[in-house]
CSV table of C-alpha atoms in Angstrom, one decimal:
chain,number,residue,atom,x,y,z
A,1,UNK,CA,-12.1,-49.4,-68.3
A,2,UNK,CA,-14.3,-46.8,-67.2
A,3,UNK,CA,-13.9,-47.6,-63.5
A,4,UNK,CA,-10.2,-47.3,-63.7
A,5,UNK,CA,-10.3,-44.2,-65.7
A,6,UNK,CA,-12.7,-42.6,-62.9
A,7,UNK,CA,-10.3,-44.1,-60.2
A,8,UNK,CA,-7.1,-42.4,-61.8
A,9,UNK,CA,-9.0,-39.3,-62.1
A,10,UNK,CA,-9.8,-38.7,-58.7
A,11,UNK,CA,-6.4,-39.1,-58.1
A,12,UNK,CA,-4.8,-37.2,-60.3
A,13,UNK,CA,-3.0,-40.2,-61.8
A,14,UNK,CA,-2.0,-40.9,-65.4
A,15,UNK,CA,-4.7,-42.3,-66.9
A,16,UNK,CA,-4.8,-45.8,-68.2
A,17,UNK,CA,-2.1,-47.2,-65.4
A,18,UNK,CA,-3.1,-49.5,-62.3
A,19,UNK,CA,-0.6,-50.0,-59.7
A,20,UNK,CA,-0.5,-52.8,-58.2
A,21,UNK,CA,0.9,-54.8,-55.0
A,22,UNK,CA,3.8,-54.8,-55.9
A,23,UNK,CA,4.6,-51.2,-57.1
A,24,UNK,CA,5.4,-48.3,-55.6
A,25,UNK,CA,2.8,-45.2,-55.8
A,26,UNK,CA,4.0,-41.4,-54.4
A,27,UNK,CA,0.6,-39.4,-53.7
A,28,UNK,CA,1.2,-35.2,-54.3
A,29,UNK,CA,2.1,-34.2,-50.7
A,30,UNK,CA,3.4,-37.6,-49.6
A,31,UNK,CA,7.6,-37.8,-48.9
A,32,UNK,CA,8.0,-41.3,-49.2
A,33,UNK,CA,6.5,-43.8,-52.2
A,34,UNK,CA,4.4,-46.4,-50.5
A,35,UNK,CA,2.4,-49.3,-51.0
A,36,UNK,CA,-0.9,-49.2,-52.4
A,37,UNK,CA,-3.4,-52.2,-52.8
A,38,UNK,CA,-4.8,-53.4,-56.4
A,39,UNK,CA,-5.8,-50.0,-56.7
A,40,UNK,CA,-4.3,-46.9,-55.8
A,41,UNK,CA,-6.6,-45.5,-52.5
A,42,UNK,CA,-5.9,-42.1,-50.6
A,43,UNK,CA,-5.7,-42.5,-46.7
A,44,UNK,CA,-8.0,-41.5,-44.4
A,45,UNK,CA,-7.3,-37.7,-43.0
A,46,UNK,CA,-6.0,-38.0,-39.5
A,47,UNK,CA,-9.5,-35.9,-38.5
A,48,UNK,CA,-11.0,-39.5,-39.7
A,49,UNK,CA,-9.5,-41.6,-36.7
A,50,UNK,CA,-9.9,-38.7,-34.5
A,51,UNK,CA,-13.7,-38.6,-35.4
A,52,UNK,CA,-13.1,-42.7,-34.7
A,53,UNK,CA,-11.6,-42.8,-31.3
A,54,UNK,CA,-13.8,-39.7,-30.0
A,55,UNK,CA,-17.2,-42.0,-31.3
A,56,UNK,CA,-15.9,-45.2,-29.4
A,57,UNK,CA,-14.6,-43.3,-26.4
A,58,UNK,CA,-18.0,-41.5,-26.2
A,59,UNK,CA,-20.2,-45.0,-26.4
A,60,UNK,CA,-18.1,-46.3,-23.8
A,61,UNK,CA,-18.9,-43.5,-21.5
A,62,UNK,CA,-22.6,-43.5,-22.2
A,63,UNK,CA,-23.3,-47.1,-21.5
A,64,UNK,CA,-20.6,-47.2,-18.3
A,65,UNK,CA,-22.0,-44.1,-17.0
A,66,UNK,CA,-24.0,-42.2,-18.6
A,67,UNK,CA,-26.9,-45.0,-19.2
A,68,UNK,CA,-26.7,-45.8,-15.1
A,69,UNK,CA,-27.3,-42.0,-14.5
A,70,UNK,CA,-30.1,-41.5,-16.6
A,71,UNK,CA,-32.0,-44.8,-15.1
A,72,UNK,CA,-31.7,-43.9,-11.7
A,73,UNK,CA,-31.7,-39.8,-11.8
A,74,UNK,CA,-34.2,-39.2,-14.9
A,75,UNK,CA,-36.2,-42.3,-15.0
A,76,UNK,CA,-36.8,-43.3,-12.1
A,77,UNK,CA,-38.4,-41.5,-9.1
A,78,UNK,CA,-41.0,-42.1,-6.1
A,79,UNK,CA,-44.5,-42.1,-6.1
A,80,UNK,CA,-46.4,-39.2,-6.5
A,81,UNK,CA,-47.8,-38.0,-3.6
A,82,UNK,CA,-45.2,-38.6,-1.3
A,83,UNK,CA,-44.7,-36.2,2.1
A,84,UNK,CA,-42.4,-33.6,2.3
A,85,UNK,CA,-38.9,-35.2,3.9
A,86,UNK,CA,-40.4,-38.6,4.2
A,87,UNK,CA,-38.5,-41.1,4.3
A,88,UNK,CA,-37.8,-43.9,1.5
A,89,UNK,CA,-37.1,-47.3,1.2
A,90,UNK,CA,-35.4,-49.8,-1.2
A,91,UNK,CA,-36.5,-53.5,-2.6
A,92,UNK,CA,-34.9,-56.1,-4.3
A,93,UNK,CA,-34.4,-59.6,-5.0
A,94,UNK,CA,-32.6,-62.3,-6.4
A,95,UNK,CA,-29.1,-60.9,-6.7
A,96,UNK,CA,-28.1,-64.1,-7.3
A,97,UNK,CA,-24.0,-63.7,-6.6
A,98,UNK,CA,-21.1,-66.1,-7.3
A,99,UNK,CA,-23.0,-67.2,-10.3
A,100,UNK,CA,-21.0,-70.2,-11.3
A,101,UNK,CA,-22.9,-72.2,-13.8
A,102,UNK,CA,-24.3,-68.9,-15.6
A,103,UNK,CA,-21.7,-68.0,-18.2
A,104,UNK,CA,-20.7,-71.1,-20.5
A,105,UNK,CA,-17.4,-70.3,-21.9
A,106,UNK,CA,-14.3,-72.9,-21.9
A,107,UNK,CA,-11.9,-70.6,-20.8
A,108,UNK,CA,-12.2,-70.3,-16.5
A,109,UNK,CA,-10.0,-66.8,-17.2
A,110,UNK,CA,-12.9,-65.8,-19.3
A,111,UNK,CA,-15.5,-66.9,-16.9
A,112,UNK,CA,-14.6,-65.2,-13.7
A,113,UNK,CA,-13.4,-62.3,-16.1
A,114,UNK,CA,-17.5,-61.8,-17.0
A,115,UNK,CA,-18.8,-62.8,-13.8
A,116,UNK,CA,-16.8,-60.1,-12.3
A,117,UNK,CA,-17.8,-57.6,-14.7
A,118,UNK,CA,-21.5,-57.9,-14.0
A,119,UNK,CA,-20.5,-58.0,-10.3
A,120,UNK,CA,-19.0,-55.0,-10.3
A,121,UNK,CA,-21.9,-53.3,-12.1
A,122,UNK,CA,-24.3,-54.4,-9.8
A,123,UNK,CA,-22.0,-52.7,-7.2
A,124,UNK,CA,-22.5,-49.6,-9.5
A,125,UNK,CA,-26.0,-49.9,-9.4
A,126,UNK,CA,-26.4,-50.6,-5.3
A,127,UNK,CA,-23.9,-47.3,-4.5
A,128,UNK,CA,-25.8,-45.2,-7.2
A,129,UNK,CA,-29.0,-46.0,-5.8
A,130,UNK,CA,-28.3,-45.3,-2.5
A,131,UNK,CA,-26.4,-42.4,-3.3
A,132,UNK,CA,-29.7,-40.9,-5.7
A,133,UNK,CA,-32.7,-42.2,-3.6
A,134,UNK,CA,-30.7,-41.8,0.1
A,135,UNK,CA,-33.0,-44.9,1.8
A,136,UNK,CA,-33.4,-45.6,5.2
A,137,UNK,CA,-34.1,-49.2,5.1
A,138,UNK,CA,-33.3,-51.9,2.1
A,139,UNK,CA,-35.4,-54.7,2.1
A,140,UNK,CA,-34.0,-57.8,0.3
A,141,UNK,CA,-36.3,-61.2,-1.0
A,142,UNK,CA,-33.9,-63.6,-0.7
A,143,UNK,CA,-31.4,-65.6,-3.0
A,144,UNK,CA,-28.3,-63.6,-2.3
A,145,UNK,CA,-25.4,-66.8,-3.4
A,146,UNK,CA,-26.6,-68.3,-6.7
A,147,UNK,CA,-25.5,-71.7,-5.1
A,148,UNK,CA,-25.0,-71.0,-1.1
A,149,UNK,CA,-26.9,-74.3,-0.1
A,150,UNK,CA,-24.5,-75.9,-1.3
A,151,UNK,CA,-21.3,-74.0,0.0
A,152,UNK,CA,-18.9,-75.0,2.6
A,153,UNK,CA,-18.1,-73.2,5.7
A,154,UNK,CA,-14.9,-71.4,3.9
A,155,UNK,CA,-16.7,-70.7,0.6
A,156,UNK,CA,-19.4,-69.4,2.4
A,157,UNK,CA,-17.2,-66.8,3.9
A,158,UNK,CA,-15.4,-66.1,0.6
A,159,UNK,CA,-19.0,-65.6,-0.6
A,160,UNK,CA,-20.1,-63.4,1.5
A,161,UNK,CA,-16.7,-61.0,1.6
A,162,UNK,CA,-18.1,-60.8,-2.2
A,163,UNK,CA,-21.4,-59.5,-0.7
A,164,UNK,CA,-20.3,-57.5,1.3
A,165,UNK,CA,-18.0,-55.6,-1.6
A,166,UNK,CA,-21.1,-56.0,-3.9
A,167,UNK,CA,-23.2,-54.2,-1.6
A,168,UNK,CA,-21.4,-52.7,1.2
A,169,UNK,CA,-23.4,-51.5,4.2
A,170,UNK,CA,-24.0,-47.9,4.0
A,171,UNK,CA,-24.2,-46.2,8.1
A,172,UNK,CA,-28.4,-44.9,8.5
A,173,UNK,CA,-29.3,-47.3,6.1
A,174,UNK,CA,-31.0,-50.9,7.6
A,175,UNK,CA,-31.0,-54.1,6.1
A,176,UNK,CA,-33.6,-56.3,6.6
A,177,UNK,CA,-33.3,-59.9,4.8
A,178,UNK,CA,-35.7,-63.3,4.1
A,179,UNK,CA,-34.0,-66.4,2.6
A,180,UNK,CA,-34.4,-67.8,-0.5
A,181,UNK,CA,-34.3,-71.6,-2.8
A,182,UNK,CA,-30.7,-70.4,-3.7
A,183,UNK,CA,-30.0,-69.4,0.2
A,184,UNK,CA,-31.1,-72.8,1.9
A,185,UNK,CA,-32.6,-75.1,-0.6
A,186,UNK,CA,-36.2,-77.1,-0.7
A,187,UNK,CA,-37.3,-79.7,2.1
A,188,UNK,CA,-36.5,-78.7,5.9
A,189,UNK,CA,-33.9,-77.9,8.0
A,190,UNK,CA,-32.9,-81.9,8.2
A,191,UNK,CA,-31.7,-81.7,4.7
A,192,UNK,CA,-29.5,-78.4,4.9
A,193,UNK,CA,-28.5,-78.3,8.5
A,194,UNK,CA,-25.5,-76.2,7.2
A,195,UNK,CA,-27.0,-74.2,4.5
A,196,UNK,CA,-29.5,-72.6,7.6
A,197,UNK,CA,-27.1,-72.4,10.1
A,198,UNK,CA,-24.8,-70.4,7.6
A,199,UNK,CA,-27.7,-68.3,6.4
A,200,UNK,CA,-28.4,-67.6,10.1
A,201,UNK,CA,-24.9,-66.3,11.2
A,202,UNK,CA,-24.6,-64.2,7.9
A,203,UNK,CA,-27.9,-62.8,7.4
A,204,UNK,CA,-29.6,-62.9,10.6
A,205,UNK,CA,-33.1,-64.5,11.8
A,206,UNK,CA,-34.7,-66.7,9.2
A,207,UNK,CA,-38.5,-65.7,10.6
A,208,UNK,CA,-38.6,-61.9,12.3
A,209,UNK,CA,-40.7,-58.8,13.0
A,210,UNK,CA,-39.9,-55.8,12.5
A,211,UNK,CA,-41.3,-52.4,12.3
A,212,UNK,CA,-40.2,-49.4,10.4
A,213,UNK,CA,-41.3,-45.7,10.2
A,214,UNK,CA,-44.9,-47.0,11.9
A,215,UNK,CA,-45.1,-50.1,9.1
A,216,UNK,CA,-44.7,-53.7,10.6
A,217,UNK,CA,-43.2,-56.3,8.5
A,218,UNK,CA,-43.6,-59.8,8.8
A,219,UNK,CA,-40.2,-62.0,7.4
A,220,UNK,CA,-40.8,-65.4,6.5
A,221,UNK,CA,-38.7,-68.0,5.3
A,222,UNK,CA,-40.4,-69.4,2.8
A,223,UNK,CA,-38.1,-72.4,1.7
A,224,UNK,CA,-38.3,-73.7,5.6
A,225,UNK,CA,-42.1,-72.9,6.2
A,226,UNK,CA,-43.0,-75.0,3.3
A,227,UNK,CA,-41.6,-78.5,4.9
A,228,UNK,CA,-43.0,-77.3,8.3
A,229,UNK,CA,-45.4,-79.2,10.2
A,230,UNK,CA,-48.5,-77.6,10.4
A,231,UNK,CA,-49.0,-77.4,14.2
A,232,UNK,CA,-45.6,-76.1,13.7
A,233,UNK,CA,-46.4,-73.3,11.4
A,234,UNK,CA,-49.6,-72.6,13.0
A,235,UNK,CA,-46.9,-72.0,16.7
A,236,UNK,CA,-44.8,-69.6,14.4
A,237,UNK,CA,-47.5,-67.4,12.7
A,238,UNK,CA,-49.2,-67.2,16.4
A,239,UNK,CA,-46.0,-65.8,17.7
A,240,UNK,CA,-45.3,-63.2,14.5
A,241,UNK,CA,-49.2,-61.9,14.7
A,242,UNK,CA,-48.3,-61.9,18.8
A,243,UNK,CA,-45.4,-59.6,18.2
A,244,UNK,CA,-47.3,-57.4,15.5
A,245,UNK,CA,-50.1,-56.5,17.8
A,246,UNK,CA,-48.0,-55.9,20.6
A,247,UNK,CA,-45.9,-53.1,18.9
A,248,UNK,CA,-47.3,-50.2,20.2
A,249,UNK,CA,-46.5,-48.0,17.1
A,250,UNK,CA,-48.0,-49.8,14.4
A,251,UNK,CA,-51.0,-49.0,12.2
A,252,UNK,CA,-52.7,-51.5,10.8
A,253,UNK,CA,-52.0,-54.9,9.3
A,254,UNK,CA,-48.9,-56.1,8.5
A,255,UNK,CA,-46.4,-56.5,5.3
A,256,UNK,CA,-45.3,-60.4,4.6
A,257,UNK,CA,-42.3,-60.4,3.4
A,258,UNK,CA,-41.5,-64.0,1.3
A,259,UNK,CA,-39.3,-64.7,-1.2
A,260,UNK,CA,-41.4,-67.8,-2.9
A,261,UNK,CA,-44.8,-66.5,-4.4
A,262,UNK,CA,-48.0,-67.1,-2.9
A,263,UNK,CA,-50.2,-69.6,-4.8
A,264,UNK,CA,-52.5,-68.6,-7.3
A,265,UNK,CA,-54.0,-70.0,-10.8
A,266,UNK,CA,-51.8,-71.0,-13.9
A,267,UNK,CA,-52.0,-68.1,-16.5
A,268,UNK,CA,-52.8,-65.3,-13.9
A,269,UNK,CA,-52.3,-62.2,-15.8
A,270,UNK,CA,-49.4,-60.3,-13.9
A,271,UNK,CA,-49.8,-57.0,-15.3
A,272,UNK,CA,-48.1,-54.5,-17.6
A,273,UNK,CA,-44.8,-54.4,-16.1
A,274,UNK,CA,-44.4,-58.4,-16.6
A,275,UNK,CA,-41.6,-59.2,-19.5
A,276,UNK,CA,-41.7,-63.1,-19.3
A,277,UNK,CA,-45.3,-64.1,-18.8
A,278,UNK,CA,-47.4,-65.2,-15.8
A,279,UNK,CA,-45.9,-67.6,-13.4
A,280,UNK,CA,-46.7,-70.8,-13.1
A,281,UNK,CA,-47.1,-73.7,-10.8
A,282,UNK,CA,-43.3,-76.3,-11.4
A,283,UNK,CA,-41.8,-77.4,-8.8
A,284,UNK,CA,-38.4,-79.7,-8.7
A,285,UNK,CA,-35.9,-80.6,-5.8
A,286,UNK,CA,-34.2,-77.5,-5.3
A,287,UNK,CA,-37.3,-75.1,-6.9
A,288,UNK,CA,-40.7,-74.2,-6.7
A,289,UNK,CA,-42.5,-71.4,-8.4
A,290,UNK,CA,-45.0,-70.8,-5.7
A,291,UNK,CA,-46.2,-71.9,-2.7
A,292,UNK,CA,-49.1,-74.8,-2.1
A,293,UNK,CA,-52.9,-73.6,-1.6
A,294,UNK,CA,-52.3,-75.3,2.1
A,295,UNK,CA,-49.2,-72.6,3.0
A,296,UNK,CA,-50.6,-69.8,0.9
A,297,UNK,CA,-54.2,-69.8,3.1
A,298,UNK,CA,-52.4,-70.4,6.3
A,299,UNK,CA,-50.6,-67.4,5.7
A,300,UNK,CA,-53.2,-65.3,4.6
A,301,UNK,CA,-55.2,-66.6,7.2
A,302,UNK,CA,-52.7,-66.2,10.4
A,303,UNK,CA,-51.0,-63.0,9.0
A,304,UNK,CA,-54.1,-61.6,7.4
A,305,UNK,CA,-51.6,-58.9,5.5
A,306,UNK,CA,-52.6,-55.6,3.7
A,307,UNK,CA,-49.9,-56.3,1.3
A,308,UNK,CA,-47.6,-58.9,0.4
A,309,UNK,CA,-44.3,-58.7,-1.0
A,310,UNK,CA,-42.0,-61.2,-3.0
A,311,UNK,CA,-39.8,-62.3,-5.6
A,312,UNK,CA,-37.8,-65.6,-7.1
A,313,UNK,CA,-39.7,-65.1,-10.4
A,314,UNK,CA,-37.3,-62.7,-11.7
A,315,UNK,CA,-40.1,-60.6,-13.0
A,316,UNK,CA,-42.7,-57.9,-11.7
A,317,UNK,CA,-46.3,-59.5,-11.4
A,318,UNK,CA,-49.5,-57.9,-9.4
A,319,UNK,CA,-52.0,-60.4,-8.2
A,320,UNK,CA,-54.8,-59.9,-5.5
A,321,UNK,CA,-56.1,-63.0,-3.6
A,322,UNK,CA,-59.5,-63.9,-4.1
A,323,UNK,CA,-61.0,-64.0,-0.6
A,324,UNK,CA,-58.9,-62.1,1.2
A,325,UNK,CA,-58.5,-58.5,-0.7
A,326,UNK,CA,-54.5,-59.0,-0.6
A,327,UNK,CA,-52.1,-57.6,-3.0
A,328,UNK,CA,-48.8,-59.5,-4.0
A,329,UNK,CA,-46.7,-57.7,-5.6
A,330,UNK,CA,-44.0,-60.0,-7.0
A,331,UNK,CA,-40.4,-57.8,-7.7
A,332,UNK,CA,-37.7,-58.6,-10.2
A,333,UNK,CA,-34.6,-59.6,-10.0
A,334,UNK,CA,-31.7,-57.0,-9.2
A,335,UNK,CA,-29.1,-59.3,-11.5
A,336,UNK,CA,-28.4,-58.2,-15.1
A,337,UNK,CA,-27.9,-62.2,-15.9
A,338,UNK,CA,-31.2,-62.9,-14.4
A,339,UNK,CA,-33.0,-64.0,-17.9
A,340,UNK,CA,-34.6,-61.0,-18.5
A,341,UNK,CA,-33.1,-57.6,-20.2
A,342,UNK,CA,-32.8,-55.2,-17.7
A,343,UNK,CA,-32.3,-56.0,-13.8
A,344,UNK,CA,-34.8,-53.9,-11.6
A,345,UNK,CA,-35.7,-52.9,-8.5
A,346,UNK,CA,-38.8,-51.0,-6.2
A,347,UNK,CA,-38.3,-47.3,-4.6
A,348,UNK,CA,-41.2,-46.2,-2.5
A,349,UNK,CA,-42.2,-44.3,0.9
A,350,UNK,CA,-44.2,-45.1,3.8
A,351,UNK,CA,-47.5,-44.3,4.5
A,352,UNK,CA,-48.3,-46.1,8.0
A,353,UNK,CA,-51.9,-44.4,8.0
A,354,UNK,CA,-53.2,-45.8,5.1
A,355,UNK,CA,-53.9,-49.2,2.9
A,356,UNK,CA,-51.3,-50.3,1.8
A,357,UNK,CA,-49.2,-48.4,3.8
A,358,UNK,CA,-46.0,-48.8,1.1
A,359,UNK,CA,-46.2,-46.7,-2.1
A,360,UNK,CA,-43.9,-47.5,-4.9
A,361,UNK,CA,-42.3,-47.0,-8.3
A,362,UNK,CA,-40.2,-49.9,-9.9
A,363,UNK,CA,-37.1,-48.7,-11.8
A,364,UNK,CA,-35.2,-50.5,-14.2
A,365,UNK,CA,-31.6,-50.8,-14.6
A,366,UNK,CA,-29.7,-50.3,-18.1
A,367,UNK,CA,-29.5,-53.4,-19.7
A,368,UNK,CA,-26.1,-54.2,-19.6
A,369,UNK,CA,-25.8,-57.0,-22.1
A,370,UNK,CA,-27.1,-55.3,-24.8
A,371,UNK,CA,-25.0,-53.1,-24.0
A,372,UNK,CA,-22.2,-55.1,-24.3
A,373,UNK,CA,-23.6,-56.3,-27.4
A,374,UNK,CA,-23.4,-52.9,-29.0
A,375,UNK,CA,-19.7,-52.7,-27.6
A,376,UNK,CA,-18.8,-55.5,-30.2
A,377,UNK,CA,-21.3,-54.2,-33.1
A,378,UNK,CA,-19.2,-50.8,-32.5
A,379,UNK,CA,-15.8,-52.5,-33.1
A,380,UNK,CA,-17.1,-54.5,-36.2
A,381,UNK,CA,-18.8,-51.2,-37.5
A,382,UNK,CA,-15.5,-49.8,-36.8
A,383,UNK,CA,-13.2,-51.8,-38.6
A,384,UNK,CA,-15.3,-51.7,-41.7
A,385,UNK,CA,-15.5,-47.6,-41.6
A,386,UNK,CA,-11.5,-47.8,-41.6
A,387,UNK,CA,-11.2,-50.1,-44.6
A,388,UNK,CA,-13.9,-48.1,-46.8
A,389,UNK,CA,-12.0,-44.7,-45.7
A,390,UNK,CA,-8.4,-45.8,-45.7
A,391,UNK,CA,-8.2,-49.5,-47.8
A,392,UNK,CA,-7.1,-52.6,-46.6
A,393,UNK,CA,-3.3,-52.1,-45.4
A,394,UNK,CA,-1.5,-53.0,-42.3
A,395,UNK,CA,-1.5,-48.8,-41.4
A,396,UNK,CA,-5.6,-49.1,-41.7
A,397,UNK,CA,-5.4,-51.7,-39.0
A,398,UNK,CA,-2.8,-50.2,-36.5
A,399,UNK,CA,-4.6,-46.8,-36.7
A,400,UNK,CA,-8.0,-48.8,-35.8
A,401,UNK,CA,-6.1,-50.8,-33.3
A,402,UNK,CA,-5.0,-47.7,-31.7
A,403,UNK,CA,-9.2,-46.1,-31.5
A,404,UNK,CA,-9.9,-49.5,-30.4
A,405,UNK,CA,-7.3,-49.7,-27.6
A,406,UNK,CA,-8.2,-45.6,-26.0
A,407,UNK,CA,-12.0,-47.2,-26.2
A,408,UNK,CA,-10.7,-50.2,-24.0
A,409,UNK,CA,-9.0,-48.0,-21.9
A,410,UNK,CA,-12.1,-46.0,-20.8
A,411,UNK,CA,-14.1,-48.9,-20.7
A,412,UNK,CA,-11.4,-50.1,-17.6
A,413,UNK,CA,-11.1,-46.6,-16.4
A,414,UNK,CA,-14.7,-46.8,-15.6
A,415,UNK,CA,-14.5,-50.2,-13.9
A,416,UNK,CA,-12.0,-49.3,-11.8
A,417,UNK,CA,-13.7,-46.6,-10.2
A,418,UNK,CA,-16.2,-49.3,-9.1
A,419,UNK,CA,-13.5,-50.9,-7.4
């Protein structure tokens, strides 16, 4: 046939013969005879699995390091605008660690396997980020343990060694924290004695003032203020607005920090940085996407803030209150597994002088698992390069094993510089 014909011509083969599995072919150049398939094939050049291991090799270090660089050096920044050598500040929320339930796999190997991977990249994230932007202060919106309401004394403590490794305290750089859902759970301290006292030794006051670089901040703890009495929260906000206008340094009203939303109407548009749609008002026993019109005007009312500040949606959205001239800004979440594609945070400066008196820039993380997603369309790509270049023979599949296995060993190499 004309297909064999144009086969045996390319390699210089009498024409008219097929070997087959069974036979014994010696190529011009070769020393030994060796097995061919159906058809006689040439192998690939060794400049072939070269080419091969240098392309996997190279996508590895792109989407371990490369990727990270170029979203937190390149394409990410501060406002415009911002004051020579002033200082800069961090947000986040919604880490979400010890994620138990997230990754639905039978093998538990496997499970803590992932789970540790996306750990250790968020550690990559937290040291880049304070090694790029150099912050002062790092503010964080609550649910730090995906399930700490719900953790005993000695997981708690296994927890937070985790934390601490996930985002180890830097010296200059202040953490200020507020609690979420995930952090204490829904209705009052009665139910979750533990949950609070644990949050309380671990992360420090659940309701505080603070002020930094001339900017007060208000923290509240959202999940508790909601299942207060109100001649109880009406004592609290007293005391915070107290301790606000006695700081002698500060300039204007305050910041509320708090990680559940502030109420306002289903379908609110939540601007152009918003990836899953406006939030909405559901609420179950150990959730709730914003607060009640009762909390959110007693807040805005006793507080009276120039800006507020929040997360647990996972997602950016920018909403002003009608009536009282606020901002919210709602943050994303700083987990990769967080249901949405790429985790994110906020990077911004003071400015204690004016309204509001934060400016910022969200930045968004790589979105690691696509990219581990185009780790396994690279091996499958891979493996069907080597058969069309070399055929289907046990060499073809060592050789690819080999490009394979240097591509794995980057990929570790990299991780274990996050260790």
């Amino acid at each position: 046939p004309r297909t064999g014909r144009a086969c045996d011509a390319m390699l210089r083969l009498p024409r008219g013969r097929r070997y087959h599995n069974d036979e014994e072919l010696q190529l011009p150049g070769d020393d030994e005879p060796r097995k061919q398939g159906r058809y006689a094939t040439r192998p690939a050049p060794a400049l072939f699995w070269a080419a091969l291991a240098v392309a996997l090799c190279a996508l590895v270090a792109y989407g371990e390091w490369g990727s990270f660089q170029m979203a937190l050096r390149w394409r990410c920044a501060p406002p415009a605008g911002r004051p020579q050598n002033s200082p800069l500040f961090v947000m986040l929320g919604d880490p979400q660690l010890e994620e138990y339930n997230r990754f639905w796999v039978f093998s538990e190997k496997l499970r803590s396997s992932i789970k540790l991977i996306f750990q250790m990249h968020m550690r990559r994230s937290y040291r880049l980020l304070l090694d790029v932007f150099e912050p002062i202060a790092v503010f964080r919106l609550g649910d730090f343990l995906d399930i700490g309401r719900n953790l005993r004394e000695r997981q708690y403590a296994a927890a937070m060694e985790r934390m601490d490794w996930v985002m180890e305290p830097r010296a200059g750089v202040a953490v200020y924290n507020v609690c979420g859902n995930h952090d204490v759970g829904l209705g009052g301290y009665s139910g979750h004695k533990r949950a609070y006292d644990l949050y309380k030794r671990y992360f420090g006051k659940l309701n505080y003032h603070v002020v930094v670089q001339n900017v007060s901040f208000i923290g509240i703890c959202a999940p508790l203020f909601d299942y207060t009495d109100p001649a109880e929260q009406q004592r609290l906000l007293q005391t915070l607005a107290a301790q606000h206008h006695e700081s002698c340094c500060t300039h204007g009203p305050p910041v509320l920090l708090t990680h559940v939303p502030l109420r306002r109407p289903n379908y609110t548009d939540c601007g152009p940085l918003n990836r899953n749609g406006p939030i909405l008002d559901r609420r179950t026993k150990t959730y709730t996407n914003m607060e009640s019109a009762e909390v959110t005007a007693t807040l805005l009312n006793g507080l009276r803030p120039s800006l507020v500040m929040s997360a647990d949606n996972h997602d950016f959205c920018t909403h002003t209150h009608a009536g009282y001239d606020t901002v919210e800004h709602t943050i994303g979440t700083f987990s990769a597994t967080g249901g949405v594609p790429r985790a994110s945070f906020i990077v911004g400066y003071f400015a204690p002088y004016a309204l509001p008196p934060l400016r910022f820039n969200a930045c968004f993380l790589p979105a690691e698992v696509g990219i581990l997603c185009v780790y396994g369309a690279a091996v499958l790509l891979s493996l069907l390069a080597a058969v069309l270049a070399s055929g289907r023979t046990w060499g073809t599949l060592a050789r690819w094993a080999c490009c394979v296995g240097l591509a794995c060993a980057a990929y570790l190499a990299f991780l274990c510089v996050d260790m």
